[in-house]
CSV table of C-alpha atoms in Angstrom, one decimal:
chain,number,residue,atom,x,y,z
A,1,UNK,CA,-62.0,-13.4,26.4
A,2,UNK,CA,-61.9,-13.9,30.2
A,3,UNK,CA,-59.2,-12.8,32.9
A,4,UNK,CA,-56.9,-16.4,32.2
A,5,UNK,CA,-57.0,-16.4,28.4
A,6,UNK,CA,-56.0,-12.7,28.4
A,7,UNK,CA,-53.0,-13.2,31.0
A,8,UNK,CA,-52.0,-16.6,28.9
A,9,UNK,CA,-52.1,-14.6,25.6
A,10,UNK,CA,-50.2,-11.5,27.5
A,11,UNK,CA,-47.2,-13.9,28.6
A,12,UNK,CA,-47.1,-15.7,25.1
A,13,UNK,CA,-46.9,-12.4,23.3
A,14,UNK,CA,-43.9,-11.1,25.8
A,15,UNK,CA,-42.2,-14.2,25.2
A,16,UNK,CA,-42.1,-13.9,21.5
A,17,UNK,CA,-41.3,-10.2,22.0
A,18,UNK,CA,-38.3,-11.1,24.2
A,19,UNK,CA,-37.4,-14.3,21.6
A,20,UNK,CA,-37.1,-11.7,18.9
A,21,UNK,CA,-35.1,-9.1,20.6
A,22,UNK,CA,-32.7,-11.8,21.3
A,23,UNK,CA,-32.6,-12.7,17.6
A,24,UNK,CA,-32.1,-9.0,16.8
A,25,UNK,CA,-29.3,-8.5,19.1
A,26,UNK,CA,-27.8,-11.9,17.6
A,27,UNK,CA,-27.7,-10.5,14.2
A,28,UNK,CA,-26.4,-7.2,15.6
A,29,UNK,CA,-23.7,-9.2,17.1
A,30,UNK,CA,-23.0,-11.1,13.9
A,31,UNK,CA,-23.1,-7.8,11.9
A,32,UNK,CA,-20.5,-6.3,14.2
A,33,UNK,CA,-18.3,-9.1,13.9
A,34,UNK,CA,-18.3,-9.4,10.1
A,35,UNK,CA,-17.3,-5.5,10.1
A,36,UNK,CA,-14.6,-6.0,12.6
A,37,UNK,CA,-13.2,-8.7,10.8
A,38,UNK,CA,-13.3,-6.4,7.4
A,39,UNK,CA,-11.6,-3.8,9.2
A,40,UNK,CA,-9.1,-5.8,9.7
A,41,UNK,CA,-8.6,-8.2,6.8
A,42,UNK,CA,-5.6,-7.4,4.7
A,43,UNK,CA,-5.6,-7.5,0.6
A,44,UNK,CA,-2.7,-6.6,-1.8
A,45,UNK,CA,-3.2,-4.5,-4.7
A,46,UNK,CA,-0.7,-3.7,-7.5
A,47,UNK,CA,-0.5,-0.4,-9.2
A,48,UNK,CA,1.0,0.7,-12.5
A,49,UNK,CA,1.9,3.9,-14.0
A,50,UNK,CA,3.1,4.2,-17.8
A,51,UNK,CA,3.7,6.9,-20.3
A,52,UNK,CA,6.2,9.7,-20.6
A,53,UNK,CA,7.4,13.0,-18.6
A,54,UNK,CA,6.1,11.7,-15.0
A,55,UNK,CA,7.8,13.9,-12.4
A,56,UNK,CA,6.6,12.2,-9.2
A,57,UNK,CA,4.2,9.3,-8.3
A,58,UNK,CA,2.0,9.1,-5.2
A,59,UNK,CA,0.5,6.0,-3.7
A,60,UNK,CA,-1.1,4.8,-0.6
A,61,UNK,CA,1.5,2.6,0.6
A,62,UNK,CA,-0.6,1.0,3.6
A,63,UNK,CA,0.4,1.1,7.3
A,64,UNK,CA,-2.3,3.9,7.6
A,65,UNK,CA,-5.9,3.5,7.9
A,66,UNK,CA,-9.4,4.5,6.1
A,67,UNK,CA,-9.4,7.9,7.4
A,68,UNK,CA,-5.5,8.7,7.3
A,69,UNK,CA,-3.9,6.6,4.5
A,70,UNK,CA,0.0,6.4,4.5
A,71,UNK,CA,0.9,8.1,1.3
A,72,UNK,CA,4.4,7.6,0.0
A,73,UNK,CA,6.0,9.5,-3.0
A,74,UNK,CA,8.6,8.7,-5.8
A,75,UNK,CA,10.3,11.4,-7.4
A,76,UNK,CA,11.4,11.1,-11.0
A,77,UNK,CA,10.2,7.7,-11.3
A,78,UNK,CA,11.5,5.2,-14.2
A,79,UNK,CA,8.6,3.8,-16.4
A,80,UNK,CA,6.7,1.9,-16.4
A,81,UNK,CA,6.6,2.0,-12.7
A,82,UNK,CA,5.0,-0.8,-10.9
A,83,UNK,CA,4.2,-1.5,-7.4
A,84,UNK,CA,2.3,-4.0,-4.9
A,85,UNK,CA,1.7,-2.7,-1.3
A,86,UNK,CA,-0.7,-4.8,1.4
A,87,UNK,CA,-3.6,-2.8,2.7
A,88,UNK,CA,-5.8,-3.2,5.4
A,89,UNK,CA,-9.8,-3.1,5.7
A,90,UNK,CA,-11.6,-0.6,3.7
A,91,UNK,CA,-8.3,1.5,3.3
A,92,UNK,CA,-8.6,2.7,-0.5
A,93,UNK,CA,-6.1,2.0,-2.9
A,94,UNK,CA,-5.0,5.0,-4.8
A,95,UNK,CA,-2.0,6.1,-7.0
A,96,UNK,CA,-1.7,9.7,-8.8
A,97,UNK,CA,1.3,10.4,-11.3
A,98,UNK,CA,2.2,13.9,-11.6
A,99,UNK,CA,3.7,15.4,-15.2
A,100,UNK,CA,4.7,19.2,-15.4
A,101,UNK,CA,5.9,18.8,-18.8
A,102,UNK,CA,4.1,19.8,-22.3
A,103,UNK,CA,4.2,16.7,-24.0
A,104,UNK,CA,3.6,14.2,-21.0
A,105,UNK,CA,1.5,11.4,-20.7
A,106,UNK,CA,0.4,9.2,-17.7
A,107,UNK,CA,-2.0,6.3,-17.6
A,108,UNK,CA,-2.6,4.6,-13.7
A,109,UNK,CA,-3.9,1.3,-13.2
A,110,UNK,CA,-4.9,-0.8,-9.9
A,111,UNK,CA,-5.5,-4.2,-9.9
A,112,UNK,CA,-6.2,-6.8,-7.4
A,113,UNK,CA,-6.4,-10.3,-7.9
A,114,UNK,CA,-6.0,-9.9,-11.7
A,115,UNK,CA,-8.7,-7.8,-11.9
A,116,UNK,CA,-8.8,-4.1,-12.5
A,117,UNK,CA,-10.4,-1.8,-10.0
A,118,UNK,CA,-9.4,1.3,-11.7
A,119,UNK,CA,-7.7,2.9,-14.6
A,120,UNK,CA,-7.4,6.3,-16.0
A,121,UNK,CA,-5.5,8.3,-18.6
A,122,UNK,CA,-4.1,12.0,-19.1
A,123,UNK,CA,-2.1,13.9,-21.2
A,124,UNK,CA,-0.5,17.6,-21.3
A,125,UNK,CA,1.6,20.1,-19.0
A,126,UNK,CA,0.0,19.9,-15.2
A,127,UNK,CA,-1.3,16.6,-16.2
A,128,UNK,CA,-2.6,15.1,-12.9
A,129,UNK,CA,-4.6,11.9,-12.8
A,130,UNK,CA,-5.8,9.8,-10.0
A,131,UNK,CA,-6.6,6.3,-9.7
A,132,UNK,CA,-8.5,5.6,-6.4
A,133,UNK,CA,-10.5,2.4,-5.9
A,134,UNK,CA,-12.9,1.3,-3.5
A,135,UNK,CA,-11.7,-1.3,-1.1
A,136,UNK,CA,-12.3,-5.0,-2.5
A,137,UNK,CA,-12.9,-5.7,0.9
A,138,UNK,CA,-15.8,-3.2,1.3
A,139,UNK,CA,-17.3,-4.1,-1.9
């Protein structure tokens, strides 16, 4: 290959590399924008606890973030108990009923848009169970 041909090939390769890097940069920018939007997107979940002998219920009430959820507690709840909360981004929905009586029974459930995200059941003294789900935004 002569000198002019080699220079032309090198110039075309460099131009192609620059275009390719530009496309990668654009894809990275689009991915970052999708992550930013997901982090700020809100969603509603409904917690439900049924059973008997439940002393308290702790749940993610919103207002925190994925690393530091704002947990709220209801003491001596009337059962069945339900609560709808608004969470943000990848913040995990969670509800934890706690029982200390021997004959206690509990079921917890988390729903989003009519779909059950998580459900669990337990019984007996010291029964503590948790329903923790993945944010529907993160799926």
